[in-house]
Amino acid sequence: MSKTDWSLVEEWDNKYILRTFSTQDEYQTVPIESTEGDYLVMPDGTRLLDFFNQLYCVNTGQRNKKINDAIKKALDRYGYVWDTFTTDYKAKAAKLIMEDILGEEDWPGKIRFVSTGSEANETALFLARLYKNRPNVITREYGFHGWTGGASTLTRIKGVRSGITETEEDTTPRHIPGRNDGTIAVAPSPNCMRCSLGHTYGSCHDKETGELACVTYTRRMIENKGPEQVAGIVTEVTQGAGSVKPPKEYIPQIRKMTKDLDILWIVDEVLTGFGRTGNWFNYQEYGVEPDIMTMAKGISSSTIPAGAVIVNKEIAEFMDQYRWETVSTYSGHPIAMAAVCANIEYMIEENLIEKADETGQYIGKRLNELKEKHPTVGLVAGSGVLWIVELVKDEQNRPFIPLDRNTSHEVDPSSYPINIVNAKAMEKGVLIGGFVPNTLRIGCSLNTSKEDVDKMIDALDYALDHLDKVAEDMQTKEKVVE
Ligand SMILES: Cc1ncc(COP(=O)(O)O)c(/C=N/[C@H](C)c2ccccc2)c1O
């Protein structure tokens, strides 16, 4: 094979590709020549240990042999047929999800395959509004549900709404004009450490019902709009990009609220699904069942794009009566379905869900050791191979970047603590970071080794030593100003 001319690759990349999250001038090329397990390999042979797991989506590790072999075998038989045709791969993928994974639960009715998480959430929005024949949908602060038309109206992290921001500080971001048609309402996030309602966990429960203040606020919002006007509420169980793990009673209380008000609970498991949090799906940690569930990412470990929506039995029976006039070119693509089948079979054969849970116990133990050592670690929370580390600048747990999850690049991103940590960890060949300025979002494949967890911890320890000094300097400067 001819040796790749990476200088030419870099020239073409810089000349023709529209950038994300940086201006063209800011863009720093990070060439990746190949990938393996939890590592990215650069053209010069540098191996980067990826504790983003890309976008928390390579659940069975890079270039999983079982999945790759299955794709090659499928290519001997298929190019492509569209969703109206039946293939063994699509039928088997449905069976594996509906029976082998969810067979002990009573709620699942039917499944529709799509290609991405955004498309899964677009589809869920259609189905909820069609089934309830109501226009309004509730989302939450800091939710991330995709970047396409409808899904992006559900996405409420300020800095990830596909808008554009200038490099000068304190400039106003330009969000996409005319995107919100008024049918979306935003409920509080269960972010106890930075409660938008000003409460403190432990003293925010209703004295009679025990309901959390954020759940009661959400309930009142829906009552005020009229539940008969609301199709449902879309939630991640643990907010992925928004980096919020809720208190244990939040999800069960949200589920009770949806039943009280007769609205649908649409759970977005795009990022948390397929073992990421130590269960097949994150909602299972709370002993509740959704009406609609969306998934993508880990469904194929991102080897080939795939997603899906599962509706409960009542919605499935309703939809079976009608000709549902939707079509998407790649839904149920046979090669993607072959990857989904191999991915799920590998997870079952290797007991990866249990392994992710065990790995999560170890990651949590190691991260809490760092919390004891470093004053800039204000909170560690997570399960499986999805963890958050809240970075704080003082003993009052104040954030380095005051706007926190409502930051949209108002200040130079290089001053974000996540980027300070990222730069220092990179010196040790480890990729760690996040997507909201004060919170590390740590993830890896379900079959990560203990040695690689230790390598990540060592790099994070090294980076936090530096961040501790940054915080000390900030406090010294603040004292001088006072
Ligand atoms: C809960 C959830 N739902 C839907 C989507 C949309 O899926 P897609 O991209 O259309 O396949 C995503 C995507 N995550 C993005 C890429 C992300 C993840 C971590 C940090 C920042 C961004 C998601 O996390």
Short mmCIF file of C-alpha atoms and ligand atoms in Angstrom, two decimals:
data_model
loop_
_atom_site.label_atom_id
_atom_site.label_comp_id
_atom_site.label_asym_id
_atom_site.label_seq_id
_atom_site.Cartn_x
_atom_site.Cartn_y
_atom_site.Cartn_z
CA MET A 1 0.00 0.00 0.00
CA SER A 2 1.42 3.41 -0.92
CA LYS A 3 2.66 5.30 2.13
CA THR A 4 0.19 8.09 2.99
CA ASP A 5 1.52 11.60 2.48
CA TRP A 6 0.19 13.11 5.69
CA SER A 7 1.37 16.60 4.79
CA LEU A 8 -0.89 16.40 1.74
CA VAL A 9 -3.73 15.02 3.90
CA GLU A 10 -3.31 17.97 6.27
CA GLU A 11 -3.30 20.42 3.34
CA TRP A 12 -6.54 19.03 1.89
CA ASP A 13 -8.15 18.83 5.37
CA ASN A 14 -7.32 22.44 6.15
CA LYS A 15 -8.38 23.63 2.71
CA TYR A 16 -11.74 21.89 2.34
CA ILE A 17 -13.28 20.77 5.65
CA LEU A 18 -15.77 22.96 7.59
CA ARG A 19 -14.52 22.94 11.19
CA THR A 20 -16.48 22.19 14.39
CA PHE A 21 -15.89 24.05 17.69
CA SER A 22 -12.99 26.15 16.36
CA THR A 23 -12.38 28.80 13.75
CA GLN A 24 -10.22 27.76 10.81
CA ASP A 25 -7.32 29.71 12.31
CA GLU A 26 -7.76 28.08 15.72
CA TYR A 27 -7.97 24.57 14.30
CA GLN A 28 -5.19 22.22 15.37
CA THR A 29 -4.86 19.16 13.13
CA VAL A 30 -4.76 15.87 15.07
CA PRO A 31 -4.07 13.24 12.42
CA ILE A 32 -5.09 9.68 13.27
CA GLU A 33 -3.55 6.95 11.13
CA SER A 34 -5.34 3.99 12.79
CA THR A 35 -7.16 2.90 15.96
CA GLU A 36 -6.97 -0.14 18.25
CA GLY A 37 -8.85 -1.01 21.48
CA ASP A 38 -8.87 2.23 23.48
CA TYR A 39 -6.02 3.79 21.51
CA LEU A 40 -5.73 6.21 18.61
CA VAL A 41 -2.49 5.86 16.64
CA MET A 42 -0.95 8.93 15.01
CA PRO A 43 1.16 8.79 11.80
CA ASP A 44 4.38 9.18 13.82
CA GLY A 45 3.42 6.15 15.94
CA THR A 46 2.24 8.14 18.99
CA ARG A 47 -0.50 6.14 20.78
CA LEU A 48 -3.19 8.22 22.54
CA LEU A 49 -5.24 6.50 25.24
CA ASP A 50 -8.77 7.79 24.55
CA PHE A 51 -10.77 8.39 27.75
CA PHE A 52 -13.44 10.18 25.74
CA ASN A 53 -14.11 6.86 23.99
CA GLN A 54 -14.51 9.25 21.08
CA LEU A 55 -18.03 10.55 21.79
CA TYR A 56 -18.69 7.85 24.40
CA CYS A 57 -19.62 5.52 21.61
CA VAL A 58 -16.98 2.81 20.95
CA ASN A 59 -18.40 0.46 23.55
CA THR A 60 -16.66 -2.76 22.46
CA GLY A 61 -13.39 -1.05 21.59
CA GLN A 62 -11.89 0.09 18.30
CA ARG A 63 -11.78 -2.41 15.40
CA ASN A 64 -13.47 -5.21 17.30
CA LYS A 65 -12.58 -8.38 15.35
CA LYS A 66 -16.00 -10.02 15.69
CA ILE A 67 -17.75 -6.94 14.30
CA ASN A 68 -15.21 -6.43 11.52
CA ASP A 69 -15.44 -10.10 10.44
CA ALA A 70 -19.26 -9.88 10.45
CA ILE A 71 -19.17 -6.77 8.23
CA LYS A 72 -16.80 -8.48 5.76
CA LYS A 73 -19.08 -11.55 5.63
CA ALA A 74 -22.17 -9.38 5.08
CA LEU A 75 -20.41 -7.57 2.23
CA ASP A 76 -20.10 -10.96 0.46
CA ARG A 77 -23.91 -11.00 0.23
CA TYR A 78 -25.24 -7.46 0.43
CA GLY A 79 -24.66 -4.06 -0.96
CA TYR A 80 -27.84 -2.29 0.08
CA VAL A 81 -31.61 -2.69 0.24
CA TRP A 82 -34.00 -0.17 1.83
CA ASP A 83 -36.27 -0.64 4.83
CA THR A 84 -39.24 -2.10 2.98
CA PHE A 85 -37.25 -5.27 2.30
CA THR A 86 -36.65 -7.99 4.87
CA THR A 87 -33.11 -9.12 5.60
CA ASP A 88 -31.90 -11.71 8.08
CA TYR A 89 -29.58 -9.13 9.65
CA LYS A 90 -32.30 -6.57 10.41
CA ALA A 91 -34.71 -9.21 11.75
CA LYS A 92 -31.97 -10.72 13.93
CA ALA A 93 -30.89 -7.30 15.23
CA ALA A 94 -34.49 -6.64 16.27
CA LYS A 95 -34.74 -10.06 17.93
CA LEU A 96 -31.48 -9.60 19.84
CA ILE A 97 -32.63 -6.24 21.24
CA MET A 98 -36.30 -7.09 21.86
CA GLU A 99 -35.77 -10.64 23.19
CA ASP A 100 -32.17 -11.30 24.27
CA ILE A 101 -31.70 -7.91 25.93
CA LEU A 102 -35.24 -6.74 26.83
CA GLY A 103 -37.12 -10.07 26.90
CA GLU A 104 -37.77 -9.92 30.66
CA GLU A 105 -39.47 -6.50 30.41
CA ASP A 106 -43.12 -6.14 29.47
CA TRP A 107 -43.12 -2.67 27.91
CA PRO A 108 -41.27 -3.06 24.51
CA GLY A 109 -43.67 -3.21 21.53
CA LYS A 110 -41.79 -2.64 18.26
CA ILE A 111 -38.53 -1.14 16.93
CA ARG A 112 -37.64 1.16 14.03
CA PHE A 113 -33.99 1.32 12.95
CA VAL A 114 -32.43 4.61 11.83
CA SER A 115 -28.84 5.82 11.31
CA THR A 116 -28.04 8.31 14.08
CA GLY A 117 -29.13 9.39 17.54
CA SER A 118 -30.52 12.66 16.20
CA GLU A 119 -32.66 10.73 13.74
CA ALA A 120 -33.82 8.41 16.54
CA ASN A 121 -34.96 11.43 18.56
CA GLU A 122 -36.61 13.03 15.51
CA THR A 123 -38.53 9.78 15.08
CA ALA A 124 -39.46 9.64 18.77
CA LEU A 125 -40.83 13.20 18.56
CA PHE A 126 -42.97 12.25 15.54
CA LEU A 127 -44.30 9.14 17.25
CA ALA A 128 -45.08 10.85 20.56
CA ARG A 129 -46.92 13.74 18.87
CA LEU A 130 -48.74 11.42 16.46
CA TYR A 131 -49.81 8.97 19.16
CA LYS A 132 -50.95 11.58 21.72
CA ASN A 133 -52.06 14.01 18.98
CA ARG A 134 -50.57 16.81 21.08
CA PRO A 135 -47.93 19.39 20.00
CA ASN A 136 -45.93 20.17 23.15
CA VAL A 137 -42.85 18.37 24.46
CA ILE A 138 -40.80 19.01 27.60
CA THR A 139 -37.01 18.90 27.59
CA ARG A 140 -34.50 19.86 30.30
CA GLU A 141 -31.64 22.22 30.86
CA TYR A 142 -28.31 20.76 29.69
CA GLY A 143 -29.99 17.99 27.69
CA PHE A 144 -28.28 16.90 24.50
CA HIS A 145 -30.54 15.11 22.02
CA GLY A 146 -29.01 15.85 18.63
CA TRP A 147 -28.32 18.56 16.12
CA THR A 148 -31.04 18.13 13.47
CA GLY A 149 -34.22 20.24 13.24
CA GLY A 150 -36.50 18.75 15.88
CA ALA A 151 -33.85 17.03 18.00
CA SER A 152 -31.90 20.27 18.30
CA THR A 153 -34.93 22.04 19.82
CA LEU A 154 -34.55 19.51 22.65
CA THR A 155 -30.81 20.19 23.02
CA ARG A 156 -30.35 22.78 25.77
CA ILE A 157 -26.60 22.92 26.39
CA LYS A 158 -25.92 26.53 25.40
CA GLY A 159 -22.55 25.89 23.79
CA VAL A 160 -23.65 22.96 21.61
CA ARG A 161 -26.66 24.25 19.69
CA SER A 162 -24.99 24.41 16.26
CA GLY A 163 -24.78 28.18 16.56
CA ILE A 164 -21.70 30.26 15.75
CA THR A 165 -19.56 32.23 18.20
CA GLU A 166 -16.80 34.76 17.63
CA THR A 167 -13.32 34.52 19.09
CA GLU A 168 -13.53 37.89 20.84
CA GLU A 169 -14.59 37.53 24.50
CA ASP A 170 -18.06 38.65 25.69
CA THR A 171 -19.57 38.51 22.18
CA THR A 172 -23.12 37.23 21.63
CA PRO A 173 -23.41 33.83 19.98
CA ARG A 174 -25.59 33.60 16.88
CA HIS A 175 -27.98 30.71 17.39
CA ILE A 176 -29.96 29.34 14.45
CA PRO A 177 -32.80 31.87 13.91
CA GLY A 178 -36.39 30.61 13.92
CA ARG A 179 -35.61 27.16 15.27
CA ASN A 180 -37.90 27.08 18.31
CA ASP A 181 -41.58 27.03 17.36
CA GLY A 182 -42.85 27.38 20.92
CA THR A 183 -43.84 23.75 21.38
CA ILE A 184 -40.78 22.99 23.48
CA ALA A 185 -40.62 23.89 27.20
CA VAL A 186 -37.48 23.57 29.34
CA ALA A 187 -37.59 21.98 32.78
CA PRO A 188 -34.80 22.22 35.39
CA SER A 189 -31.93 19.74 35.25
CA PRO A 190 -31.43 17.62 38.41
CA ASN A 191 -27.98 19.17 38.80
CA CYS A 192 -27.91 19.21 42.61
CA MET A 193 -24.43 20.72 42.86
CA ARG A 194 -25.53 23.78 40.88
CA CYS A 195 -29.32 23.70 41.39
CA SER A 196 -31.07 26.18 39.09
CA LEU A 197 -33.83 26.53 41.69
CA GLY A 198 -31.32 27.50 44.37
CA HIS A 199 -32.01 24.44 46.53
CA THR A 200 -29.62 22.17 48.39
CA TYR A 201 -30.10 18.43 48.01
CA GLY A 202 -31.46 17.00 51.26
CA SER A 203 -33.64 20.01 52.01
CA CYS A 204 -35.52 20.30 48.72
CA HIS A 205 -38.00 17.46 49.13
CA ASP A 206 -41.69 18.32 49.46
CA LYS A 207 -42.62 17.72 53.10
CA GLU A 208 -45.78 15.75 52.22
CA THR A 209 -44.94 13.95 48.97
CA GLY A 210 -41.15 13.73 49.27
CA GLU A 211 -40.98 15.00 45.67
CA LEU A 212 -37.80 16.79 44.66
CA ALA A 213 -38.26 20.53 44.02
CA CYS A 214 -37.07 20.15 40.39
CA VAL A 215 -39.68 17.44 39.77
CA THR A 216 -42.42 19.55 41.37
CA TYR A 217 -41.36 22.52 39.22
CA THR A 218 -41.56 20.29 36.12
CA ARG A 219 -44.99 19.05 37.21
CA ARG A 220 -46.27 22.62 37.68
CA MET A 221 -44.93 23.62 34.23
CA ILE A 222 -46.91 20.83 32.61
CA GLU A 223 -50.02 21.54 34.69
CA ASN A 224 -49.79 25.19 33.68
CA LYS A 225 -49.49 24.29 29.96
CA GLY A 226 -52.27 21.71 30.35
CA PRO A 227 -51.23 18.02 30.31
CA GLU A 228 -53.78 17.48 27.55
CA GLN A 229 -51.54 19.71 25.38
CA VAL A 230 -48.31 17.85 26.19
CA ALA A 231 -47.20 14.72 24.30
CA GLY A 232 -44.35 13.86 26.65
CA ILE A 233 -41.05 14.66 28.32
CA VAL A 234 -37.71 13.69 26.77
CA THR A 235 -34.93 12.87 29.23
CA GLU A 236 -31.57 11.26 29.30
CA VAL A 237 -31.36 9.30 32.55
CA THR A 238 -27.82 10.54 33.17
CA GLN A 239 -27.14 13.66 31.11
CA GLY A 240 -24.23 12.74 28.88
CA ALA A 241 -22.83 15.86 27.26
CA GLY A 242 -24.50 17.96 29.96
CA SER A 243 -22.61 15.86 32.53
CA VAL A 244 -25.26 15.49 35.25
CA LYS A 245 -25.98 12.30 37.24
CA PRO A 246 -29.35 12.77 38.99
CA PRO A 247 -30.09 11.92 42.64
CA LYS A 248 -31.39 8.37 43.00
CA GLU A 249 -35.06 9.40 43.47
CA TYR A 250 -35.26 11.77 40.47
CA ILE A 251 -35.97 9.29 37.65
CA PRO A 252 -38.60 7.28 39.57
CA GLN A 253 -40.31 10.58 40.51
CA ILE A 254 -40.25 11.81 36.88
CA ARG A 255 -41.76 8.47 35.81
CA LYS A 256 -44.51 8.79 38.44
CA MET A 257 -45.18 12.38 37.31
CA THR A 258 -45.63 11.26 33.66
CA LYS A 259 -48.14 8.62 34.73
CA ASP A 260 -49.98 11.07 37.03
CA LEU A 261 -50.30 13.57 34.15
CA ASP A 262 -50.83 10.97 31.36
CA ILE A 263 -47.91 12.12 29.24
CA LEU A 264 -45.24 9.92 27.63
CA TRP A 265 -41.75 9.35 29.02
CA ILE A 266 -39.28 9.30 26.16
CA VAL A 267 -35.90 8.11 27.40
CA ASP A 268 -32.87 8.99 25.31
CA GLU A 269 -30.32 6.17 25.75
CA VAL A 270 -28.22 7.16 22.73
CA LEU A 271 -25.15 7.75 24.86
CA THR A 272 -25.96 5.69 27.97
CA GLY A 273 -27.26 2.57 26.21
CA PHE A 274 -25.56 -0.79 25.59
CA GLY A 275 -23.67 -1.13 28.84
CA ARG A 276 -22.19 2.37 29.16
CA THR A 277 -23.49 2.84 32.75
CA GLY A 278 -23.13 -0.80 33.88
CA ASN A 279 -26.63 -1.87 32.76
CA TRP A 280 -27.82 -2.65 29.26
CA PHE A 281 -29.78 0.62 29.58
CA ASN A 282 -29.45 3.33 32.19
CA TYR A 283 -33.19 3.47 33.07
CA GLN A 284 -32.88 -0.13 34.39
CA GLU A 285 -30.80 1.20 37.31
CA TYR A 286 -33.99 2.80 38.67
CA GLY A 287 -36.55 0.00 38.28
CA VAL A 288 -38.78 1.94 35.88
CA GLU A 289 -39.84 1.41 32.24
CA PRO A 290 -40.19 4.06 29.48
CA ASP A 291 -42.88 4.51 26.85
CA ILE A 292 -40.37 5.24 24.07
CA MET A 293 -36.60 4.65 24.06
CA THR A 294 -34.05 5.96 21.58
CA MET A 295 -30.57 4.54 21.01
CA ALA A 296 -27.52 4.80 18.71
CA LYS A 297 -23.72 4.97 19.38
CA GLY A 298 -23.16 1.75 21.38
CA ILE A 299 -25.77 -0.15 19.34
CA SER A 300 -22.98 -0.87 16.83
CA SER A 301 -20.06 0.54 18.87
CA SER A 302 -20.03 3.17 16.10
CA THR A 303 -18.32 0.75 13.71
CA ILE A 304 -21.08 1.66 11.22
CA PRO A 305 -23.73 4.35 11.93
CA ALA A 306 -26.94 2.89 13.38
CA GLY A 307 -29.71 3.93 15.74
CA ALA A 308 -33.18 2.79 16.74
CA VAL A 309 -36.42 3.75 18.47
CA ILE A 310 -38.44 1.29 20.56
CA VAL A 311 -42.09 2.09 21.35
CA ASN A 312 -44.21 0.43 24.02
CA LYS A 313 -46.87 -2.14 23.19
CA GLU A 314 -49.74 0.39 23.19
CA ILE A 315 -48.01 2.69 20.71
CA ALA A 316 -46.99 -0.30 18.55
CA GLU A 317 -50.60 -1.54 18.40
CA PHE A 318 -51.75 1.99 17.51
CA MET A 319 -49.14 2.38 14.74
CA ASP A 320 -49.89 -1.09 13.30
CA GLN A 321 -53.33 0.21 12.28
CA TYR A 322 -51.88 2.94 10.07
CA ARG A 323 -49.71 3.42 6.99
CA TRP A 324 -46.83 5.36 8.57
CA GLU A 325 -45.66 7.62 5.76
CA THR A 326 -41.96 7.94 6.62
CA VAL A 327 -38.87 6.66 4.86
CA SER A 328 -35.13 7.09 5.35
CA THR A 329 -32.62 5.74 2.86
CA TYR A 330 -30.31 3.98 5.30
CA SER A 331 -32.80 2.71 7.93
CA GLY A 332 -32.05 -0.99 8.54
CA HIS A 333 -29.05 -0.93 6.17
CA PRO A 334 -28.02 -4.63 5.97
CA ILE A 335 -24.31 -4.00 6.60
CA ALA A 336 -25.11 -1.75 9.58
CA MET A 337 -27.49 -4.41 10.88
CA ALA A 338 -24.73 -7.03 10.57
CA ALA A 339 -22.54 -4.79 12.74
CA VAL A 340 -25.37 -4.39 15.30
CA CYS A 341 -25.85 -8.17 15.51
CA ALA A 342 -22.15 -8.88 15.98
CA ASN A 343 -21.79 -6.05 18.49
CA ILE A 344 -24.63 -7.32 20.70
CA GLU A 345 -23.56 -10.97 20.41
CA TYR A 346 -20.03 -9.96 21.43
CA MET A 347 -21.37 -8.05 24.46
CA ILE A 348 -23.42 -11.08 25.54
CA GLU A 349 -20.66 -13.67 24.90
CA GLU A 350 -18.06 -11.59 26.77
CA ASN A 351 -20.38 -10.57 29.66
CA LEU A 352 -19.43 -6.98 28.88
CA ILE A 353 -22.28 -5.43 30.87
CA GLU A 354 -21.09 -7.09 34.07
CA LYS A 355 -17.49 -6.17 33.15
CA ALA A 356 -18.47 -2.53 32.66
CA ASP A 357 -20.11 -2.52 36.08
CA GLU A 358 -16.95 -3.99 37.67
CA THR A 359 -14.70 -1.55 35.81
CA GLY A 360 -16.98 1.24 37.02
CA GLN A 361 -16.45 0.21 40.64
CA TYR A 362 -12.69 0.48 40.07
CA ILE A 363 -12.85 3.80 38.19
CA GLY A 364 -15.02 5.27 40.95
CA LYS A 365 -12.60 4.09 43.66
CA ARG A 366 -9.60 5.60 41.86
CA LEU A 367 -11.36 8.91 41.06
CA ASN A 368 -12.45 9.30 44.69
CA GLU A 369 -8.81 8.82 45.75
CA LEU A 370 -8.02 11.85 43.55
CA LYS A 371 -10.91 13.76 45.16
CA GLU A 372 -9.30 13.22 48.56
CA LYS A 373 -5.96 14.52 47.25
CA HIS A 374 -6.93 17.45 45.02
CA PRO A 375 -8.89 20.54 46.27
CA THR A 376 -10.01 21.23 42.67
CA VAL A 377 -12.13 18.05 42.60
CA GLY A 378 -15.54 19.02 43.97
CA LEU A 379 -17.59 15.98 42.97
CA VAL A 380 -17.13 12.51 41.49
CA ALA A 381 -20.24 10.73 40.17
CA GLY A 382 -21.00 7.99 37.68
CA SER A 383 -21.31 4.28 37.06
CA GLY A 384 -19.98 1.78 34.56
CA VAL A 385 -17.68 3.52 32.11
CA LEU A 386 -19.31 6.97 32.30
CA TRP A 387 -18.09 9.33 35.01
CA ILE A 388 -18.07 13.04 35.81
CA VAL A 389 -15.53 15.02 37.78
CA GLU A 390 -16.75 18.52 38.77
CA LEU A 391 -13.78 20.89 38.89
CA VAL A 392 -13.98 23.70 41.46
CA LYS A 393 -11.72 26.65 42.20
CA ASP A 394 -12.16 26.87 45.98
CA GLU A 395 -13.56 25.24 49.11
CA GLN A 396 -16.95 26.82 48.41
CA ASN A 397 -17.10 24.62 45.27
CA ARG A 398 -17.31 27.70 43.04
CA PRO A 399 -16.84 26.95 39.31
CA PHE A 400 -13.79 28.26 37.44
CA ILE A 401 -16.11 29.47 34.66
CA PRO A 402 -19.11 31.14 36.38
CA LEU A 403 -21.60 30.62 33.51
CA ASP A 404 -20.81 26.89 33.80
CA ARG A 405 -23.14 24.83 31.58
CA ASN A 406 -24.62 28.03 30.11
CA THR A 407 -21.27 29.02 28.61
CA SER A 408 -21.20 29.59 24.89
CA HIS A 409 -17.56 30.53 24.45
CA GLU A 410 -17.99 33.92 26.11
CA VAL A 411 -14.45 33.48 27.43
CA ASP A 412 -11.38 31.96 25.82
CA PRO A 413 -11.95 28.17 25.85
CA SER A 414 -8.26 27.62 26.71
CA SER A 415 -9.11 29.00 30.18
CA TYR A 416 -11.72 26.28 30.78
CA PRO A 417 -10.47 23.86 33.46
CA ILE A 418 -11.42 20.90 31.26
CA ASN A 419 -9.06 22.21 28.57
CA ILE A 420 -6.29 22.91 31.07
CA VAL A 421 -6.61 19.29 32.26
CA ASN A 422 -6.82 18.04 28.66
CA ALA A 423 -3.57 19.78 27.69
CA LYS A 424 -1.65 18.41 30.70
CA ALA A 425 -3.03 14.86 30.35
CA MET A 426 -2.06 14.94 26.66
CA GLU A 427 1.56 15.32 27.81
CA LYS A 428 1.13 11.80 29.24
CA GLY A 429 -0.50 10.50 26.05
CA VAL A 430 -4.00 10.38 27.56
CA LEU A 431 -7.10 12.10 26.14
CA ILE A 432 -9.37 13.37 28.95
CA GLY A 433 -11.78 16.29 28.80
CA GLY A 434 -15.39 17.29 28.64
CA PHE A 435 -18.05 19.32 26.89
CA VAL A 436 -19.13 21.78 29.57
CA PRO A 437 -16.32 24.00 30.89
CA ASN A 438 -16.06 22.91 34.53
CA THR A 439 -16.84 19.21 34.26
CA LEU A 440 -14.69 16.33 33.05
CA ARG A 441 -16.74 13.68 31.21
CA ILE A 442 -14.72 10.43 31.49
CA GLY A 443 -15.52 7.36 29.43
CA CYS A 444 -13.82 4.36 27.87
CA SER A 445 -14.75 1.09 26.19
CA LEU A 446 -16.58 -1.54 28.26
CA ASN A 447 -13.55 -3.86 28.04
CA THR A 448 -10.92 -1.35 29.09
CA SER A 449 -8.04 -2.89 31.07
CA LYS A 450 -7.28 -2.05 34.71
CA GLU A 451 -3.81 -0.98 33.53
CA ASP A 452 -5.33 1.61 31.18
CA VAL A 453 -7.59 2.91 33.96
CA ASP A 454 -4.47 3.33 36.12
CA LYS A 455 -2.71 5.11 33.24
CA MET A 456 -5.65 7.51 32.95
CA ILE A 457 -5.67 8.12 36.72
CA ASP A 458 -1.93 8.88 36.72
CA ALA A 459 -2.32 11.37 33.87
CA LEU A 460 -5.34 12.98 35.59
CA ASP A 461 -3.40 13.18 38.87
CA TYR A 462 -0.57 14.96 37.02
CA ALA A 463 -3.03 17.37 35.38
CA LEU A 464 -4.86 18.10 38.66
CA ASP A 465 -1.55 18.96 40.36
CA HIS A 466 -1.28 21.72 37.77
CA LEU A 467 -4.93 22.77 38.09
CA ASP A 468 -4.55 23.01 41.89
CA LYS A 469 -1.79 25.59 41.31
CA VAL A 470 -3.96 27.50 38.82
CA ALA A 471 -6.71 27.68 41.47
CA GLU A 472 -4.23 28.83 44.13
CA ASP A 473 -3.00 31.62 41.83
CA MET A 474 -6.60 32.69 41.12
CA GLN A 475 -7.35 32.86 44.83
CA THR A 476 -4.18 34.88 45.48
CA LYS A 477 -5.13 37.34 42.74
CA GLU A 478 -8.70 37.60 44.07
CA LYS A 479 -7.37 38.35 47.59
CA VAL A 480 -5.08 41.10 46.18
CA VAL A 481 -8.08 42.66 44.39
CA GLU A 482 -10.31 42.50 47.51
C1 LIG B 1 -27.97 11.65 24.57
C2 LIG B 1 -27.75 11.91 23.10
N1 LIG B 1 -28.80 11.86 22.24
C3 LIG B 1 -28.65 12.09 20.91
C4 LIG B 1 -27.42 12.39 20.38
C5 LIG B 1 -27.29 12.64 18.88
O1 LIG B 1 -26.74 11.48 18.28
P1 LIG B 1 -26.00 11.64 16.86
O2 LIG B 1 -24.76 12.46 17.11
O3 LIG B 1 -26.97 12.31 15.95
O4 LIG B 1 -25.73 10.21 16.47
C6 LIG B 1 -26.29 12.43 21.21
C7 LIG B 1 -24.97 12.78 20.64
N2 LIG B 1 -24.01 13.06 21.41
C8 LIG B 1 -23.04 14.04 21.00
C9 LIG B 1 -22.30 13.70 19.76
C10 LIG B 1 -22.15 14.40 22.13
C11 LIG B 1 -21.75 13.44 23.04
C12 LIG B 1 -20.93 13.82 24.11
C13 LIG B 1 -20.54 15.14 24.21
C14 LIG B 1 -20.96 16.09 23.27
C15 LIG B 1 -21.79 15.71 22.21
C16 LIG B 1 -26.46 12.21 22.59
O5 LIG B 1 -25.41 12.27 23.46
#
